[in-house]
């Protein structure tokens, strides 16, 4: 009976690995067929994508994408041109009075950068996150910056999230965590308690007023003072939203807060 049980066990394991192999092969095949019938196109210009190093950016647009490297503003990540002398933050950030200590962005949100952010934010473009991960893995600076921390996505109001079906910052934070190979993890710690109108048409003062006290810690969330936290959002515009989130984390006891965004625009 024991021998029969053992035989059945082995047969079960073999059947399981056979099914897994069939599934893997059929996934690869369907991927190849998709490529043949629906060749990948560039998210920015619609041209075919070949040898650009990315899955969804053509060579021309990959060249046009402005990846940020040092020197840049310490707070928002906006690139400085030439040598850095004098203040380490840009004039915009001087007005912000930031609660967080530093910030970084991967690219400028114009041209192809803007197309990437737009597709992710409004058109469920999660397929782009693999390209984003690739950019981070080869970035050096940005990867170091987001490593060994808890990544906290900027939350959407529940009504907005229901309407959109997802929170793009949460998806981005998860992709950032993946790029660190387990050195950082994503945790949703904040909630948006006030429904705020869209910020796009507001000036800095109105944006500050609009988001002030709009964020709070989730009821079950725990903040550890000595733990580094990095707030994650799709774009850095004036920094008002990120600063309001940083203030909420600080009120909860966080002592080391930074911000990371995909784009600056
Ligand atoms: Zn293109
Ligand atoms: Zn700045």
mmCIF file of C-alpha atoms and ligand atoms in Angstrom:
data_model
loop_
_atom_site.group_PDB
_atom_site.id
_atom_site.type_symbol
_atom_site.label_atom_id
_atom_site.label_comp_id
_atom_site.label_asym_id
_atom_site.label_seq_id
_atom_site.Cartn_x
_atom_site.Cartn_y
_atom_site.Cartn_z
ATOM 1 C CA UNK A 1 0.000 0.000 0.000
ATOM 2 C CA UNK A 2 2.927 2.262 0.912
ATOM 3 C CA UNK A 3 4.639 1.481 -2.402
ATOM 4 C CA UNK A 4 1.403 2.220 -4.222
ATOM 5 C CA UNK A 5 1.084 5.539 -2.373
ATOM 6 C CA UNK A 6 4.686 6.444 -3.217
ATOM 7 C CA UNK A 7 4.124 5.563 -6.895
ATOM 8 C CA UNK A 8 0.964 7.695 -6.951
ATOM 9 C CA UNK A 9 2.908 10.542 -5.315
ATOM 10 C CA UNK A 10 5.683 10.399 -7.933
ATOM 11 C CA UNK A 11 3.146 10.193 -10.745
ATOM 12 C CA UNK A 12 1.364 13.225 -9.293
ATOM 13 C CA UNK A 13 4.600 15.260 -9.160
ATOM 14 C CA UNK A 14 5.477 14.213 -12.737
ATOM 15 C CA UNK A 15 1.998 15.152 -13.977
ATOM 16 C CA UNK A 16 2.232 18.496 -12.189
ATOM 17 C CA UNK A 17 5.609 19.376 -13.757
ATOM 18 C CA UNK A 18 4.375 18.193 -17.181
ATOM 19 C CA UNK A 19 1.321 20.495 -16.920
ATOM 20 C CA UNK A 20 3.596 23.343 -15.823
ATOM 21 C CA UNK A 21 5.909 22.770 -18.795
ATOM 22 C CA UNK A 22 2.963 22.654 -21.246
ATOM 23 C CA UNK A 23 1.660 25.900 -19.783
ATOM 24 C CA UNK A 24 5.076 27.586 -20.078
ATOM 25 C CA UNK A 25 5.546 26.484 -23.688
ATOM 26 C CA UNK A 26 2.034 27.604 -24.654
ATOM 27 C CA UNK A 27 2.641 30.993 -23.002
ATOM 28 C CA UNK A 28 5.876 31.408 -24.971
ATOM 29 C CA UNK A 29 4.152 30.333 -28.186
ATOM 30 C CA UNK A 30 1.247 32.709 -27.732
ATOM 31 C CA UNK A 31 3.743 35.496 -26.971
ATOM 32 C CA UNK A 32 5.571 34.750 -30.229
ATOM 33 C CA UNK A 33 2.304 34.611 -32.194
ATOM 34 C CA UNK A 34 1.225 37.917 -30.682
ATOM 35 C CA UNK A 35 4.558 39.409 -31.801
ATOM 36 C CA UNK A 36 3.987 38.155 -35.360
ATOM 37 C CA UNK A 37 0.416 39.374 -35.693
ATOM 38 C CA UNK A 38 0.628 42.448 -33.475
ATOM 39 C CA UNK A 39 4.236 43.705 -33.580
ATOM 40 C CA UNK A 40 5.059 45.957 -30.625
ATOM 41 C CA UNK A 41 4.777 49.644 -31.298
ATOM 42 C CA UNK A 42 6.340 52.664 -29.626
ATOM 43 C CA UNK A 43 4.153 54.184 -26.894
ATOM 44 C CA UNK A 44 5.218 57.660 -27.941
ATOM 45 C CA UNK A 45 5.177 57.713 -31.764
ATOM 46 C CA UNK A 46 3.549 54.414 -32.770
ATOM 47 C CA UNK A 47 6.498 53.216 -34.892
ATOM 48 C CA UNK A 48 7.772 49.647 -34.677
ATOM 49 C CA UNK A 49 10.184 48.857 -31.844
ATOM 50 C CA UNK A 50 13.448 47.209 -32.812
ATOM 51 C CA UNK A 51 16.812 47.084 -31.060
ATOM 52 C CA UNK A 52 16.126 50.120 -28.885
ATOM 53 C CA UNK A 53 16.808 48.272 -25.634
ATOM 54 C CA UNK A 54 13.171 48.814 -24.624
ATOM 55 C CA UNK A 55 9.999 46.877 -25.306
ATOM 56 C CA UNK A 56 7.759 49.870 -25.950
ATOM 57 C CA UNK A 57 9.983 52.756 -27.020
ATOM 58 C CA UNK A 58 11.500 52.960 -30.495
ATOM 59 C CA UNK A 59 15.154 53.834 -30.971
ATOM 60 C CA UNK A 60 14.407 57.445 -31.901
ATOM 61 C CA UNK A 61 12.167 58.045 -28.854
ATOM 62 C CA UNK A 62 14.582 56.196 -26.537
ATOM 63 C CA UNK A 63 17.242 58.681 -27.695
ATOM 64 C CA UNK A 64 14.862 61.576 -27.100
ATOM 65 C CA UNK A 65 13.912 60.417 -23.596
ATOM 66 C CA UNK A 66 15.757 62.697 -21.148
ATOM 67 C CA UNK A 67 17.102 60.431 -18.408
ATOM 68 C CA UNK A 68 18.177 62.546 -15.443
ATOM 69 C CA UNK A 69 21.768 62.274 -14.224
ATOM 70 C CA UNK A 70 23.690 64.337 -11.654
ATOM 71 C CA UNK A 71 23.906 67.216 -11.043
ATOM 72 C CA UNK A 72 20.270 67.851 -10.243
ATOM 73 C CA UNK A 73 18.048 69.622 -7.706
ATOM 74 C CA UNK A 74 18.359 67.853 -4.347
ATOM 75 C CA UNK A 75 14.609 68.169 -3.708
ATOM 76 C CA UNK A 76 12.795 67.519 -7.004
ATOM 77 C CA UNK A 77 15.516 65.929 -9.143
ATOM 78 C CA UNK A 78 15.333 68.502 -11.951
ATOM 79 C CA UNK A 79 18.665 68.454 -13.814
ATOM 80 C CA UNK A 80 21.126 71.330 -13.522
ATOM 81 C CA UNK A 81 23.268 72.063 -16.536
ATOM 82 C CA UNK A 82 26.992 72.354 -16.144
ATOM 83 C CA UNK A 83 28.837 72.411 -12.832
ATOM 84 C CA UNK A 84 27.016 72.755 -9.544
ATOM 85 C CA UNK A 85 27.995 75.852 -7.568
ATOM 86 C CA UNK A 86 25.813 77.573 -4.967
ATOM 87 C CA UNK A 87 22.413 76.263 -3.850
ATOM 88 C CA UNK A 88 21.637 72.565 -4.333
ATOM 89 C CA UNK A 89 17.920 73.088 -4.875
ATOM 90 C CA UNK A 90 16.159 74.798 -7.766
ATOM 91 C CA UNK A 91 14.235 78.102 -7.387
ATOM 92 C CA UNK A 92 10.870 76.236 -7.477
ATOM 93 C CA UNK A 93 11.829 74.047 -4.541
ATOM 94 C CA UNK A 94 13.113 77.003 -2.534
ATOM 95 C CA UNK A 95 9.443 78.102 -2.323
ATOM 96 C CA UNK A 96 8.210 74.634 -1.375
ATOM 97 C CA UNK A 97 9.648 74.469 2.159
ATOM 98 C CA UNK A 98 9.966 70.681 1.881
ATOM 99 C CA UNK A 99 9.330 68.333 4.790
ATOM 100 C CA UNK A 100 11.264 65.567 2.949
ATOM 101 C CA UNK A 101 15.050 65.631 2.736
ATOM 102 C CA UNK A 102 15.679 64.676 -0.910
ATOM 103 C CA UNK A 103 14.035 63.619 -4.163
ATOM 104 C CA UNK A 104 14.877 61.942 -7.436
ATOM 105 C CA UNK A 105 13.180 61.480 -10.785
ATOM 106 C CA UNK A 106 14.069 59.054 -13.593
ATOM 107 C CA UNK A 107 13.267 61.210 -16.612
ATOM 108 C CA UNK A 108 11.774 64.506 -17.712
ATOM 109 C CA UNK A 109 8.049 64.192 -18.414
ATOM 110 C CA UNK A 110 8.174 65.717 -21.889
ATOM 111 C CA UNK A 111 7.999 64.029 -25.307
ATOM 112 C CA UNK A 112 8.425 60.245 -24.815
ATOM 113 C CA UNK A 113 8.610 60.714 -21.010
ATOM 114 C CA UNK A 114 5.225 62.391 -21.033
ATOM 115 C CA UNK A 115 3.780 59.589 -23.191
ATOM 116 C CA UNK A 116 5.044 56.968 -20.700
ATOM 117 C CA UNK A 117 3.485 58.735 -17.705
ATOM 118 C CA UNK A 118 0.228 59.413 -19.532
ATOM 119 C CA UNK A 119 -0.180 55.792 -20.646
ATOM 120 C CA UNK A 120 0.441 54.550 -17.107
ATOM 121 C CA UNK A 121 -1.757 57.088 -15.386
ATOM 122 C CA UNK A 122 -4.816 57.191 -17.606
ATOM 123 C CA UNK A 123 -4.696 54.172 -19.905
ATOM 124 C CA UNK A 124 -3.774 51.181 -17.722
ATOM 125 C CA UNK A 125 -0.321 51.016 -19.296
ATOM 126 C CA UNK A 126 1.149 48.528 -16.798
ATOM 127 C CA UNK A 127 2.963 46.742 -19.618
ATOM 128 C CA UNK A 128 5.351 49.731 -19.570
ATOM 129 C CA UNK A 129 6.567 48.914 -16.070
ATOM 130 C CA UNK A 130 9.050 46.376 -17.438
ATOM 131 C CA UNK A 131 10.735 49.144 -19.431
ATOM 132 C CA UNK A 132 10.669 51.364 -16.338
ATOM 133 C CA UNK A 133 12.317 48.588 -14.311
ATOM 134 C CA UNK A 134 14.984 48.292 -16.996
ATOM 135 C CA UNK A 135 15.683 52.043 -16.796
ATOM 136 C CA UNK A 136 16.043 51.814 -13.007
ATOM 137 C CA UNK A 137 18.287 48.751 -13.065
ATOM 138 C CA UNK A 138 20.735 50.546 -15.361
ATOM 139 C CA UNK A 139 20.464 53.926 -13.623
ATOM 140 C CA UNK A 140 22.937 53.421 -10.770
ATOM 141 C CA UNK A 141 22.082 56.568 -8.808
ATOM 142 C CA UNK A 142 18.326 56.124 -8.818
ATOM 143 C CA UNK A 143 18.574 52.455 -7.906
ATOM 144 C CA UNK A 144 20.830 53.274 -4.923
ATOM 145 C CA UNK A 145 18.442 56.039 -3.897
ATOM 146 C CA UNK A 146 15.364 53.785 -3.738
ATOM 147 C CA UNK A 147 17.143 50.802 -2.138
ATOM 148 C CA UNK A 148 16.862 49.747 1.527
ATOM 149 C CA UNK A 149 13.662 51.674 2.210
ATOM 150 C CA UNK A 150 9.920 51.295 2.521
ATOM 151 C CA UNK A 151 8.274 52.673 -0.630
ATOM 152 C CA UNK A 152 4.997 54.441 0.133
ATOM 153 C CA UNK A 153 2.691 55.250 -2.798
ATOM 154 C CA UNK A 154 0.810 58.545 -2.827
ATOM 155 C CA UNK A 155 -2.808 57.412 -2.293
ATOM 156 C CA UNK A 156 -5.827 58.308 -4.407
ATOM 157 C CA UNK A 157 -9.153 59.196 -2.826
ATOM 158 C CA UNK A 158 -11.257 55.981 -2.664
ATOM 159 C CA UNK A 159 -13.831 57.501 -5.072
ATOM 160 C CA UNK A 160 -11.114 58.325 -7.594
ATOM 161 C CA UNK A 161 -9.525 54.890 -7.244
ATOM 162 C CA UNK A 162 -12.897 53.216 -7.800
ATOM 163 C CA UNK A 163 -13.443 55.301 -10.911
ATOM 164 C CA UNK A 164 -9.934 54.618 -12.315
ATOM 165 C CA UNK A 165 -9.805 51.014 -11.124
ATOM 166 C CA UNK A 166 -6.222 51.281 -9.827
ATOM 167 C CA UNK A 167 -3.715 53.594 -8.211
ATOM 168 C CA UNK A 168 -0.852 54.177 -10.668
ATOM 169 C CA UNK A 169 1.535 55.208 -7.845
ATOM 170 C CA UNK A 170 0.989 51.860 -6.147
ATOM 171 C CA UNK A 171 1.830 50.014 -9.387
ATOM 172 C CA UNK A 172 4.917 52.185 -9.854
ATOM 173 C CA UNK A 173 6.055 51.640 -6.236
ATOM 174 C CA UNK A 174 5.705 47.891 -6.725
ATOM 175 C CA UNK A 175 7.834 48.055 -9.911
ATOM 176 C CA UNK A 176 10.454 50.117 -8.054
ATOM 177 C CA UNK A 177 10.549 47.504 -5.281
ATOM 178 C CA UNK A 178 11.007 44.739 -7.883
ATOM 179 C CA UNK A 179 13.909 46.646 -9.440
ATOM 180 C CA UNK A 180 15.702 46.631 -6.048
ATOM 181 C CA UNK A 181 15.536 42.809 -5.942
ATOM 182 C CA UNK A 182 14.018 42.729 -2.490
ATOM 183 C CA UNK A 183 16.115 45.487 -0.887
ATOM 184 C CA UNK A 184 13.014 47.699 -0.666
ATOM 185 C CA UNK A 185 9.362 46.856 -0.223
ATOM 186 C CA UNK A 186 6.118 48.640 -0.980
ATOM 187 C CA UNK A 187 3.725 49.466 1.834
ATOM 188 C CA UNK A 188 0.467 51.408 1.553
ATOM 189 C CA UNK A 189 0.534 53.527 4.720
ATOM 190 C CA UNK A 190 -1.452 56.613 3.764
ATOM 191 C CA UNK A 191 -5.001 57.468 2.857
ATOM 192 C CA UNK A 192 -6.463 60.516 1.173
ATOM 193 C CA UNK A 193 -9.116 61.834 3.497
ATOM 194 C CA UNK A 194 -10.189 64.846 1.462
ATOM 195 C CA UNK A 195 -11.479 64.721 -2.088
ATOM 196 C CA UNK A 196 -9.375 67.305 -3.888
ATOM 197 C CA UNK A 197 -10.112 68.790 -7.274
ATOM 198 C CA UNK A 198 -7.566 68.130 -10.007
ATOM 199 C CA UNK A 199 -4.369 70.109 -9.479
ATOM 200 C CA UNK A 200 -3.456 70.725 -13.106
ATOM 201 C CA UNK A 201 -5.023 74.188 -13.418
ATOM 202 C CA UNK A 202 -3.930 75.471 -9.989
ATOM 203 C CA UNK A 203 -0.968 77.672 -9.087
ATOM 204 C CA UNK A 204 1.421 76.806 -6.268
ATOM 205 C CA UNK A 205 -0.487 78.557 -3.460
ATOM 206 C CA UNK A 206 -3.802 77.001 -4.456
ATOM 207 C CA UNK A 207 -2.185 73.575 -4.789
ATOM 208 C CA UNK A 208 -0.711 73.874 -1.290
ATOM 209 C CA UNK A 209 -4.088 74.873 0.134
ATOM 210 C CA UNK A 210 -5.860 72.172 -1.862
ATOM 211 C CA UNK A 211 -3.806 69.275 -0.477
ATOM 212 C CA UNK A 212 -3.034 70.599 3.012
ATOM 213 C CA UNK A 213 -4.226 68.028 5.561
ATOM 214 C CA UNK A 214 -5.673 65.886 2.757
ATOM 215 C CA UNK A 215 -3.620 62.861 3.881
ATOM 216 C CA UNK A 216 -3.517 60.736 7.014
ATOM 217 C CA UNK A 217 -2.088 57.445 8.165
ATOM 218 C CA UNK A 218 -4.265 54.380 7.442
ATOM 219 C CA UNK A 219 -5.840 53.101 10.689
ATOM 220 C CA UNK A 220 -3.815 49.857 10.738
ATOM 221 C CA UNK A 221 -0.529 51.415 9.503
ATOM 222 C CA UNK A 222 2.583 51.428 11.683
ATOM 223 C CA UNK A 223 5.425 53.923 11.212
ATOM 224 C CA UNK A 224 8.866 53.093 12.629
ATOM 225 C CA UNK A 225 10.835 56.301 13.346
ATOM 226 C CA UNK A 226 14.282 54.982 12.294
ATOM 227 C CA UNK A 227 12.969 53.307 9.102
ATOM 228 C CA UNK A 228 13.762 55.220 5.868
ATOM 229 C CA UNK A 229 10.586 55.969 3.868
ATOM 230 C CA UNK A 230 10.349 56.993 0.226
ATOM 231 C CA UNK A 231 7.117 58.447 -1.120
ATOM 232 C CA UNK A 232 6.381 57.383 -4.690
ATOM 233 C CA UNK A 233 4.351 59.286 -7.283
ATOM 234 C CA UNK A 234 4.142 59.335 -11.082
ATOM 235 C CA UNK A 235 5.311 62.931 -11.582
ATOM 236 C CA UNK A 236 6.857 65.750 -9.586
ATOM 237 C CA UNK A 237 5.098 68.981 -10.527
ATOM 238 C CA UNK A 238 5.198 71.544 -7.707
ATOM 239 C CA UNK A 239 5.794 68.930 -5.000
ATOM 240 C CA UNK A 240 2.709 70.096 -3.029
ATOM 241 C CA UNK A 241 1.066 66.640 -2.924
ATOM 242 C CA UNK A 242 4.304 64.827 -2.030
ATOM 243 C CA UNK A 243 5.022 67.417 0.659
ATOM 244 C CA UNK A 244 1.549 66.988 2.183
ATOM 245 C CA UNK A 245 2.117 63.192 2.236
ATOM 246 C CA UNK A 246 5.549 63.683 3.822
ATOM 247 C CA UNK A 247 3.938 65.861 6.500
ATOM 248 C CA UNK A 248 1.448 63.060 7.276
ATOM 249 C CA UNK A 249 4.310 60.527 7.627
ATOM 250 C CA UNK A 250 6.236 62.963 9.793
ATOM 251 C CA UNK A 251 3.217 63.517 12.063
ATOM 252 C CA UNK A 252 3.107 59.731 12.466
ATOM 253 C CA UNK A 253 6.739 59.720 13.652
ATOM 254 C CA UNK A 254 8.811 59.093 10.471
ATOM 255 C CA UNK A 255 12.224 60.765 10.685
ATOM 256 C CA UNK A 256 13.772 59.934 7.288
ATOM 257 C CA UNK A 257 11.533 60.797 4.347
ATOM 258 C CA UNK A 258 12.500 61.099 0.680
ATOM 259 C CA UNK A 259 10.493 61.144 -2.542
ATOM 260 C CA UNK A 260 10.935 59.312 -5.858
ATOM 261 C CA UNK A 261 9.022 59.933 -9.065
ATOM 262 C CA UNK A 262 9.079 58.583 -12.598
ATOM 263 C CA UNK A 263 8.949 61.922 -14.314
ATOM 264 C CA UNK A 264 9.457 65.602 -13.639
ATOM 265 C CA UNK A 265 7.085 67.876 -15.451
HETATM 266 ZN ZN1 LIG B 1 8.895 56.215 -30.972
HETATM 267 ZN ZN1 LIG B 2 13.758 71.418 -7.459
#
